[in-house]
Coordinates of C-alpha atoms in Angstrom, one line a residue:
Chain Q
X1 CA -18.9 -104.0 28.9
X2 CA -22.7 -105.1 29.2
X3 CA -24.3 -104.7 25.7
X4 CA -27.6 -105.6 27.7
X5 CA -29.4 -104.2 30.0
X6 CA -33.2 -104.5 31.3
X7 CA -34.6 -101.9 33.8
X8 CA -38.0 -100.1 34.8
X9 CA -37.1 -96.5 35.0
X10 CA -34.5 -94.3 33.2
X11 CA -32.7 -96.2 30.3
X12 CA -34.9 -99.6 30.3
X13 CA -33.3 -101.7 27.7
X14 CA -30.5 -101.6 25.7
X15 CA -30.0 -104.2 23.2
X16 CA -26.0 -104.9 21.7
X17 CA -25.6 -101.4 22.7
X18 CA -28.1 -99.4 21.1
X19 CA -30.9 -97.9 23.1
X20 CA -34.3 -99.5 22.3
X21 CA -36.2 -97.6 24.9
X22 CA -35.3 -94.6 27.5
X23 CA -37.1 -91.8 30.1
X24 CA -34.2 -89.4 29.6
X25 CA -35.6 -86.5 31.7
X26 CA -32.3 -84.6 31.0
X27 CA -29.1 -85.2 28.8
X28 CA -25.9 -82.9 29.6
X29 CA -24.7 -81.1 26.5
X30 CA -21.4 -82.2 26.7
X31 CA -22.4 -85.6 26.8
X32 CA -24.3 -84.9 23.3
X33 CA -21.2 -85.9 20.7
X34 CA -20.5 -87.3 17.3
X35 CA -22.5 -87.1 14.3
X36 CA -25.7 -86.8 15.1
X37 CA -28.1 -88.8 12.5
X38 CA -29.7 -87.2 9.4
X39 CA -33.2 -85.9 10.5
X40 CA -35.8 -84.8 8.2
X41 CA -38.1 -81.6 9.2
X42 CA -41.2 -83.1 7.8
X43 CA -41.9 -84.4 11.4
X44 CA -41.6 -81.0 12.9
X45 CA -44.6 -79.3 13.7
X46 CA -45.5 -76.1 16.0
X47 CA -42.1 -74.8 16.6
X48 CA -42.6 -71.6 18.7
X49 CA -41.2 -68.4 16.4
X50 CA -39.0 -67.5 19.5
X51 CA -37.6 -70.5 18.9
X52 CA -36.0 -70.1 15.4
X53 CA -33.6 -68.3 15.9
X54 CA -30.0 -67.4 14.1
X55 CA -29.6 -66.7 10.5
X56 CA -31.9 -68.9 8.0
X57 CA -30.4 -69.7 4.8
X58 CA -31.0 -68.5 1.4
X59 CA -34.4 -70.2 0.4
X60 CA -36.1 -70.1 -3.7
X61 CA -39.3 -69.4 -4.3
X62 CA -39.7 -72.5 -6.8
X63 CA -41.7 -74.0 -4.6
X64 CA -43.7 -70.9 -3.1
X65 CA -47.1 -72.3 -4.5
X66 CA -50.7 -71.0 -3.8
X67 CA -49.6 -67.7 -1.6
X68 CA -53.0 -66.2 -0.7
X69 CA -52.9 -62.5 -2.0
X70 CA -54.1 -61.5 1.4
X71 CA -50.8 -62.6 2.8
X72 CA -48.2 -60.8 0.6
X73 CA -48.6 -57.4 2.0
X74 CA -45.7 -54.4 2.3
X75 CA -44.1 -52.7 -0.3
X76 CA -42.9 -54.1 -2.9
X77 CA -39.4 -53.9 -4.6
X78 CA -39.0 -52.1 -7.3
X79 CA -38.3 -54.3 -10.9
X80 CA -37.1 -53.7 -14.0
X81 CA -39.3 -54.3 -17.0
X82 CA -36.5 -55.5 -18.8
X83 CA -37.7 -59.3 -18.5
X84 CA -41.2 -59.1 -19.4
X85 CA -41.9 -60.5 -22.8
X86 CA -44.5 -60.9 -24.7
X87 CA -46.5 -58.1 -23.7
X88 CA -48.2 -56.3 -26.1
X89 CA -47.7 -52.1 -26.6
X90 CA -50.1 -50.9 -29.0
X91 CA -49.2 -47.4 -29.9
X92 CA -45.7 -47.3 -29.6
X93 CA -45.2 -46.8 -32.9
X94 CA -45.5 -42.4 -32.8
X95 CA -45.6 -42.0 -36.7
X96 CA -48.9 -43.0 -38.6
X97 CA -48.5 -45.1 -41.5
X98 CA -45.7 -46.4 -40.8
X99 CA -46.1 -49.3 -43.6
X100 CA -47.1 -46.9 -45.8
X101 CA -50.7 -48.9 -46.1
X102 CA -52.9 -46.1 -46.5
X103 CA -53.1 -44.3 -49.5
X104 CA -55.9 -41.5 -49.9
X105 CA -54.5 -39.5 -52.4
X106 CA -53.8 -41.9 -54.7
X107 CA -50.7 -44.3 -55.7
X108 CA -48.3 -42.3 -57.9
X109 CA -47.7 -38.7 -58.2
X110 CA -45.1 -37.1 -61.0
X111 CA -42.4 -34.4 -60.0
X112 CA -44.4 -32.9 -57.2
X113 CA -43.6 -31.2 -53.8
X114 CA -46.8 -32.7 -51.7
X115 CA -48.4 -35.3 -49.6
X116 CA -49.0 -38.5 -51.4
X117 CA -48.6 -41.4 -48.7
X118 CA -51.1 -40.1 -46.0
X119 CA -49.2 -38.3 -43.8
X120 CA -45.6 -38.2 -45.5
X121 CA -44.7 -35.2 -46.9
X122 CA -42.8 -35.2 -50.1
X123 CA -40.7 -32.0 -49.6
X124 CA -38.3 -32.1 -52.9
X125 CA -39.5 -32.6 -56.6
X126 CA -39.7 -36.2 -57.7
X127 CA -41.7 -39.0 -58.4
X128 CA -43.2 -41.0 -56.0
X129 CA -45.1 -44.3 -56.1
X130 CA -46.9 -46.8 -54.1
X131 CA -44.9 -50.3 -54.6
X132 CA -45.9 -53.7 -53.8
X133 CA -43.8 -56.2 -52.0
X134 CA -43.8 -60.0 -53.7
X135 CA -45.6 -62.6 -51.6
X136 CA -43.8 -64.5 -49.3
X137 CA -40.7 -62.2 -49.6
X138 CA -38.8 -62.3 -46.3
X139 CA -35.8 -59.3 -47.1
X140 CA -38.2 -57.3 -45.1
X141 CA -39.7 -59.4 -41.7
X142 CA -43.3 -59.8 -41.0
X143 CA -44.9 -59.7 -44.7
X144 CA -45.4 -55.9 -45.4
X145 CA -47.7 -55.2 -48.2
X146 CA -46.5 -52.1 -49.6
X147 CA -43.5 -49.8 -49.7
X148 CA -42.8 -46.2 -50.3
X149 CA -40.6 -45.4 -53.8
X150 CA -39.0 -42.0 -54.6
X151 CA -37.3 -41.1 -57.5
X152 CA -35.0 -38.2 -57.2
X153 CA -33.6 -36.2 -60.2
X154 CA -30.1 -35.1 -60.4
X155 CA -27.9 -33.9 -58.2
X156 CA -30.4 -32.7 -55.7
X157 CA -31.8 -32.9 -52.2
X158 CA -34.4 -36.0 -51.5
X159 CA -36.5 -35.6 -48.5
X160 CA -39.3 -37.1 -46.8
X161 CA -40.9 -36.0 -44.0
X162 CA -43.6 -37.3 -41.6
X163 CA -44.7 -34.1 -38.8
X164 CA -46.2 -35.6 -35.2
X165 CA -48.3 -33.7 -33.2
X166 CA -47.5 -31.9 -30.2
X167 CA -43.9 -30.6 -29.7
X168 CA -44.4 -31.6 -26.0
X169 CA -44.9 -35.4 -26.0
X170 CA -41.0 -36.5 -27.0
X171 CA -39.3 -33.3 -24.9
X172 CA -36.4 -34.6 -23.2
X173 CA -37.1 -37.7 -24.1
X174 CA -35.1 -40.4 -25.8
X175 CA -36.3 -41.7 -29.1
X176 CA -35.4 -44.3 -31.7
X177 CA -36.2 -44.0 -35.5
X178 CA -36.5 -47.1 -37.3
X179 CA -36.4 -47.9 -41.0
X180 CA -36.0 -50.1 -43.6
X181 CA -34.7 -48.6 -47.2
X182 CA -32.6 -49.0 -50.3
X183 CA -31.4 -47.7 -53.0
X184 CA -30.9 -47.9 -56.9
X185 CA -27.3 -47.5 -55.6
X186 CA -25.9 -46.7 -52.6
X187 CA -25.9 -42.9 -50.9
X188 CA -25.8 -41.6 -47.7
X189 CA -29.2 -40.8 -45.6
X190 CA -28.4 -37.5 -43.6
X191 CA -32.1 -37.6 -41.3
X192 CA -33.0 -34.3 -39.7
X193 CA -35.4 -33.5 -36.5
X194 CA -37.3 -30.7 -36.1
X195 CA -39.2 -29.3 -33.0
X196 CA -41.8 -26.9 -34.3
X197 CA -43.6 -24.9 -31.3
X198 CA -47.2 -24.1 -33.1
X199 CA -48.5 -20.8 -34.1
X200 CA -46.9 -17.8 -31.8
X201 CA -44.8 -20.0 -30.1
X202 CA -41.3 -20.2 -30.1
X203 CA -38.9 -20.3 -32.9
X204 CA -38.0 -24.0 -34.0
X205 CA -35.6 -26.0 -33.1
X206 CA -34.0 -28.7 -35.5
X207 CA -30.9 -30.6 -35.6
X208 CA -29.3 -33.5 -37.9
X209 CA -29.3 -37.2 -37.2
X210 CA -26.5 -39.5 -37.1
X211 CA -26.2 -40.3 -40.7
X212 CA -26.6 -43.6 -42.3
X213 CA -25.0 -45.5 -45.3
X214 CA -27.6 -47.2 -47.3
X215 CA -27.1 -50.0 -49.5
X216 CA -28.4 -51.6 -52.6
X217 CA -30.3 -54.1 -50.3
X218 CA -33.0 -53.9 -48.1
X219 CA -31.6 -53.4 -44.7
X220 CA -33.0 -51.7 -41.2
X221 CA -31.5 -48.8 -39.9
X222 CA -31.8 -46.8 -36.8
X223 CA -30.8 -43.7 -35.3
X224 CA -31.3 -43.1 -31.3
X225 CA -31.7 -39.8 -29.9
X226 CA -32.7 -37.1 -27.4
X227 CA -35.4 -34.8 -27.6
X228 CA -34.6 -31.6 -26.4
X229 CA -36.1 -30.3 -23.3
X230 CA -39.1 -27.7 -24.2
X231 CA -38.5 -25.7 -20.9
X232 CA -38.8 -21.9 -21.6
X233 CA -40.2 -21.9 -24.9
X234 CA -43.5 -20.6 -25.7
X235 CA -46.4 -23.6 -27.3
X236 CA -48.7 -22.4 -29.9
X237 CA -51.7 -23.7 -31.1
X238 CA -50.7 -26.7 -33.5
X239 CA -47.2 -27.7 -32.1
X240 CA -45.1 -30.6 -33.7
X241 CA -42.1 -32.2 -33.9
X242 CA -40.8 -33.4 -37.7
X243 CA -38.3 -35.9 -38.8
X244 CA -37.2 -36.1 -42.1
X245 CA -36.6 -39.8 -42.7
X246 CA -34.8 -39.2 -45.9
X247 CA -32.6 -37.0 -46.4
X248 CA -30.2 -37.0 -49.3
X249 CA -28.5 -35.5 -51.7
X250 CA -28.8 -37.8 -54.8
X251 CA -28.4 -38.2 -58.4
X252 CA -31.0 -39.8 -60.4
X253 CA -31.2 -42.6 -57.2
X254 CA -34.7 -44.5 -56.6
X255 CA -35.3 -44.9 -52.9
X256 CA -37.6 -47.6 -51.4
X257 CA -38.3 -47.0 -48.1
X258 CA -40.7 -49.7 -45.6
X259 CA -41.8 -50.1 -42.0
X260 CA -40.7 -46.7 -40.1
X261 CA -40.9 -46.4 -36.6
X262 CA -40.6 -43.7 -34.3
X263 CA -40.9 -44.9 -30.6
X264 CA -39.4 -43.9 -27.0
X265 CA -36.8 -45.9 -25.6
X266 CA -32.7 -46.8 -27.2
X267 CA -33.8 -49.8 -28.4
X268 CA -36.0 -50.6 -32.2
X269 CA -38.8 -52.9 -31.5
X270 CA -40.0 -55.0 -34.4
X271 CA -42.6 -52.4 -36.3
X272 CA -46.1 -52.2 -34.9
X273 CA -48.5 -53.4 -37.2
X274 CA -51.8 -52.1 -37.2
X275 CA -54.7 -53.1 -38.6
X276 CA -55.5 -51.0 -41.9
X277 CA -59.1 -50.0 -40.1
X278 CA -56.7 -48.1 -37.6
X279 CA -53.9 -46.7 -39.4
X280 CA -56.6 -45.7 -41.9
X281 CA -58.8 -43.8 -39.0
X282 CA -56.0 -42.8 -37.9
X283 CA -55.1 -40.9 -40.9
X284 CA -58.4 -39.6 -41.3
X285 CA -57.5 -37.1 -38.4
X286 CA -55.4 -35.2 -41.0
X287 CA -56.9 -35.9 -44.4
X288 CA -60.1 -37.3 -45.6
X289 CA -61.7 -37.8 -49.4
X290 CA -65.1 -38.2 -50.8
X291 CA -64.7 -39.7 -53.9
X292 CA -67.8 -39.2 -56.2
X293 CA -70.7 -36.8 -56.3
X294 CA -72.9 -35.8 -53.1
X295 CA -75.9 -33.6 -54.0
X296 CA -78.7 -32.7 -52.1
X297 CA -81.8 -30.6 -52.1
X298 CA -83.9 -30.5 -54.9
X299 CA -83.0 -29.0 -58.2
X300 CA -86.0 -26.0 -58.0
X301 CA -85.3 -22.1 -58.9
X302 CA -85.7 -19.3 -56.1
X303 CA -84.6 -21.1 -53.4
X304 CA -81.8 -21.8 -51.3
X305 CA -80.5 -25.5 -50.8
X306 CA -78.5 -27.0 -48.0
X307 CA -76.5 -29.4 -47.2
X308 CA -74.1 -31.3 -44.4
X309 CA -71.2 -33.0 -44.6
X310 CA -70.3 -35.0 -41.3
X311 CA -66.7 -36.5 -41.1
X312 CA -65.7 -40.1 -40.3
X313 CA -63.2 -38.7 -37.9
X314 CA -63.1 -35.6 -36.2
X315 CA -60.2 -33.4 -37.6
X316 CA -57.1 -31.6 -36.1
X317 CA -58.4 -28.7 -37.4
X318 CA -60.8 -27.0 -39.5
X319 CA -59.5 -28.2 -42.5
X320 CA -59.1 -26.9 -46.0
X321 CA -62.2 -28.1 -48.5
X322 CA -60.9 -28.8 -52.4
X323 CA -63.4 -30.4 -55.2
X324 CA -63.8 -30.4 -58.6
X325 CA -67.2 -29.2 -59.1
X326 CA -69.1 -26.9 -56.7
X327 CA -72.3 -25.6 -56.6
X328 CA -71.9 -23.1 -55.3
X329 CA -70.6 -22.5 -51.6
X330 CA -68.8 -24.2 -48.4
X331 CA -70.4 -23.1 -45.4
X332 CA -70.4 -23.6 -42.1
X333 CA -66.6 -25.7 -41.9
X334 CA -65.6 -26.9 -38.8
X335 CA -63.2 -30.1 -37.7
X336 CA -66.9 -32.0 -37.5
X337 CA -68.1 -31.6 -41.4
X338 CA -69.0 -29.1 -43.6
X339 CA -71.7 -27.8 -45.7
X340 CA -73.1 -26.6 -49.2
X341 CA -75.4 -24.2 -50.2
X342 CA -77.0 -23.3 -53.5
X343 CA -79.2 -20.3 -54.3
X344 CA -81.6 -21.7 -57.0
X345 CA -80.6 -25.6 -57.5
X346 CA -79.5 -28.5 -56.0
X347 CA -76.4 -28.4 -53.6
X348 CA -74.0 -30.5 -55.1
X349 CA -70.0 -31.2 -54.6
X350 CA -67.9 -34.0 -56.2
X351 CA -64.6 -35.1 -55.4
X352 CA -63.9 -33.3 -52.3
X353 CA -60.9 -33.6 -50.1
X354 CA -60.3 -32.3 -46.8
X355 CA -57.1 -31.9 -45.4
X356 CA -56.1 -30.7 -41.7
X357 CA -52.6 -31.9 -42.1
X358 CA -49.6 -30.1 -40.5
Chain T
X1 CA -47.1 -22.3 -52.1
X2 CA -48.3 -20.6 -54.8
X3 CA -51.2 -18.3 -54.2
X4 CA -52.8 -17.0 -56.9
X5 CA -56.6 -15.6 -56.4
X6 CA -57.7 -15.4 -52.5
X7 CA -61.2 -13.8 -51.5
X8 CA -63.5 -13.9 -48.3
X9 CA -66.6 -15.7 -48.5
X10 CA -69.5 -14.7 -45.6
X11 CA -70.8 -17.3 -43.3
X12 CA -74.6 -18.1 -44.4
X13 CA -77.0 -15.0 -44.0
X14 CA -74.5 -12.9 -42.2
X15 CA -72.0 -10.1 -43.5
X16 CA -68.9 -11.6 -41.3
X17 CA -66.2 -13.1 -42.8
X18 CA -66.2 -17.2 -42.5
X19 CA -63.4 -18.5 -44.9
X20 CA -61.6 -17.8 -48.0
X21 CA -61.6 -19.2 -51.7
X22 CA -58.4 -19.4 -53.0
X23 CA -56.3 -20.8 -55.7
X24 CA -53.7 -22.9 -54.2
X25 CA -50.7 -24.9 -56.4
X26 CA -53.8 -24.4 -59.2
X27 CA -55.9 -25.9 -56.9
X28 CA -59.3 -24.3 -56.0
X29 CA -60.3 -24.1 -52.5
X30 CA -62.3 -23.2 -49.5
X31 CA -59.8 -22.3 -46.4
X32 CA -61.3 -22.2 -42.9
X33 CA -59.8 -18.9 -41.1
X34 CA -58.0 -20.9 -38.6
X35 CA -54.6 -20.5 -37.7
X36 CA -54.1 -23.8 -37.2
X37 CA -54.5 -24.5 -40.8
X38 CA -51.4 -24.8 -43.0
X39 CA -52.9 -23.0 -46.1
X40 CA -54.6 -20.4 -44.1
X41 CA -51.0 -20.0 -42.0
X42 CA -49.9 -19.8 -45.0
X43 CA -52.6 -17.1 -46.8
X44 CA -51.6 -14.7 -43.7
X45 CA -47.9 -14.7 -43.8
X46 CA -47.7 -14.2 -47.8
X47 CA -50.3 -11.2 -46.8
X48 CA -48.4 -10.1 -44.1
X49 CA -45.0 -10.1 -46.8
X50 CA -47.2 -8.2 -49.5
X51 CA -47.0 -10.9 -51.3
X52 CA -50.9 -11.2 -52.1
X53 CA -54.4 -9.8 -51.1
X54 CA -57.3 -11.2 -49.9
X55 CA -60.6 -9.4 -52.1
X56 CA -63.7 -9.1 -49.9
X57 CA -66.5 -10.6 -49.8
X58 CA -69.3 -10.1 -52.7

């Protein structure tokens, strides 16, 4: 067989039987066998779309760079935000003062049924007390700064309570409650909810937790529940929903109590931390103190002296004025400020507390 | 809570009815007549029980 051969048209030279150079106008299929050589596609250029054709294989995006946003058009699928981290949900935590950082009222409070914490009611007799959490201490995560301590007497009901505004925000909704506690010994937290439909609205509806065993040490528990649906009922003015946190009966047992969250969802985030300028303002919607003396007008017989009182936040609603001295009359309330008058003297008011709370 | 001394006070230069001074837990003080307010929600349903009066104004 010739391994050479030397022409001018059509297959022009082959060399030890490979084909240096050819004018191959047409090759016959079947004459196309064997293993046809590796070919790479980065030579391929302006293939006609009719011409790819046939099923394309399963491609990644890795190496989709630099799209231009012009051409991703259609709809998109729907996705899960299961995978997104890091983002950042401020206000998912529904109860205010979570961390127990904001005080108004003062840090300790003997055998009382009241609001000491800002916005957690005290709804049994005991003692509560602000506590402080050692530097550096990591039994509770992310450095909390104070904690919540109630002493119970014996053989009686403990209970702490926060109320949330508007029965209609969690309705048929899923929730989880957050907390971390312990106690002087171990007992048995029995948390309740409460959906509380406002002034002329319908009668509440409340129903116990899942309970909770609590322990000696700090630990975080969490209960995870459904709202009920709200269809049917009647809202008032000044709805809420309540949940009493704790819920015990006790004997002479001191409960600490830190970082309680309240948020939508089945799962218990790490506690939202706000800044103490928010959770204070915050807190200010419900309760507000004027420590000191404010006085106005001046001090001269046979007239009358006024004065105004503007709020740092606007209240929930009108609230209820207290003081210790008052001369001589609150006028003129509303959930912006109040006032004072005085027939004959200067208008003065010191320590005065207003409080719009649930 | 316990209620002991409740009376209306007028709004400035009128004869209406504005809020009321009571004694609350021993506690002094001037309740806006708003329903939405726990002490004053309060005030009307231990009135409504007969449980306590509210004095008028002077």
């Amino acid at each position: 067989m010739a391994t050479n051969i030397v022409g001018a048209t059509g297959i022009d030279k082959v060399q030890d039987g490979i084909i240096v150079n050819a004018d191959i106008d047409t090759v016959a299929a079947s004459k196309l066998t064997g293993a046809l050589p590796a070919i790479s596609g980065a030579s391929l250029t302006n293939i006609p779309a009719a011409n790819i054709t046939g099923t394309l294989p399963a491609i990644s995006a890795a190496n989709l760079t630099a799209i231009p946003a012009a051409n991703i058009t259609g709809t998109l699928p729907a996705i899960s935000g299961a995978n997104l981290t890091g983002i950042s949900s401020q206000g998912r935590n529904l109860f205010i003062n979570g961390g127990f950082d904001v005080w108004q009222r003062g840090t300790s409070l003997v055998a009382a049924t009241s609001y000491l914490a800002d916005r957690w009611w005290n709804s049994t007799t005991e003692t509560q007390t602000r506590q402080t959490f050692t530097v550096g201490q990591t039994d509770v995560p992310h450095n909390p700064t104070y904690y919540h301590r109630g002493s119970s007497g014996s053989t009686e009901w403990y209970g702490l309570k926060q109320c949330i505004e508007d029965v209609g925000i969690t309705a048929g909704r899923e929730v989880t409650l957050s907390y971390w506690a312990k106690g002087s010994s171990a007992f048995t937290n029995a948390p309740f909810r409460g959906q509380n439909f406002g002034s002329g609205g319908s009668s509440e509806v409340n129903a116990a937790l899942s309970t909770a065993s609590i322990t000696t040490s700090w630990a975080r528990y969490t209960h995870t529940f459904t709202w009920p649906s709200i269809s049917g009922k009647t809202v008032g003015a000044g709805s809420f929903i309540r949940i009493n946190l704790i819920r015990a009966q006790v004997n002479n047992v001191t409960i600490d109590l830190a970082n309680c969250q309240l948020e939508f969802g089945d799962t218990a985030t790490d506690f939202e931390q706000r800044t103490y300028g928010e959770e204070l303002a915050l807190c200010q919607r419900y309760y507000e103190d004027f420590p000191g003396t404010i006085q106005g007008g001046a001090d001269t017989t046979g007239i009358n002296m006024y004065m105004h009182i503007p709020y740092k936040v606007t209240k929930r609603v009108t609230p209820t004025i207290t003081y210790g001295t008052l001369y001589q009359t609150i006028i003129n309330s509303s959930v912006h400020g109040f006032g004072v008058r005085r027939s004959g003297g200067e208008a003065y008011i010191n320590d005065a507390k207003s409080d719009a709370e649930l | 809570m316990v209620i002991t001394e409740a009376k209306y006070i007028f709004k400035d230069k009128t004869s209406e009815n504005e809020s009321v001074k009571a004694t609350i837990d021993g506690q002094v003080m001037s309740v806006p007549m708003d329903t939405g307010n726990r002490h004053y929600a309060e005030i009307l349903k231990q009135v409504a029980d007969g449980d306590i009066t509210i004095a008028e104004a002077d």
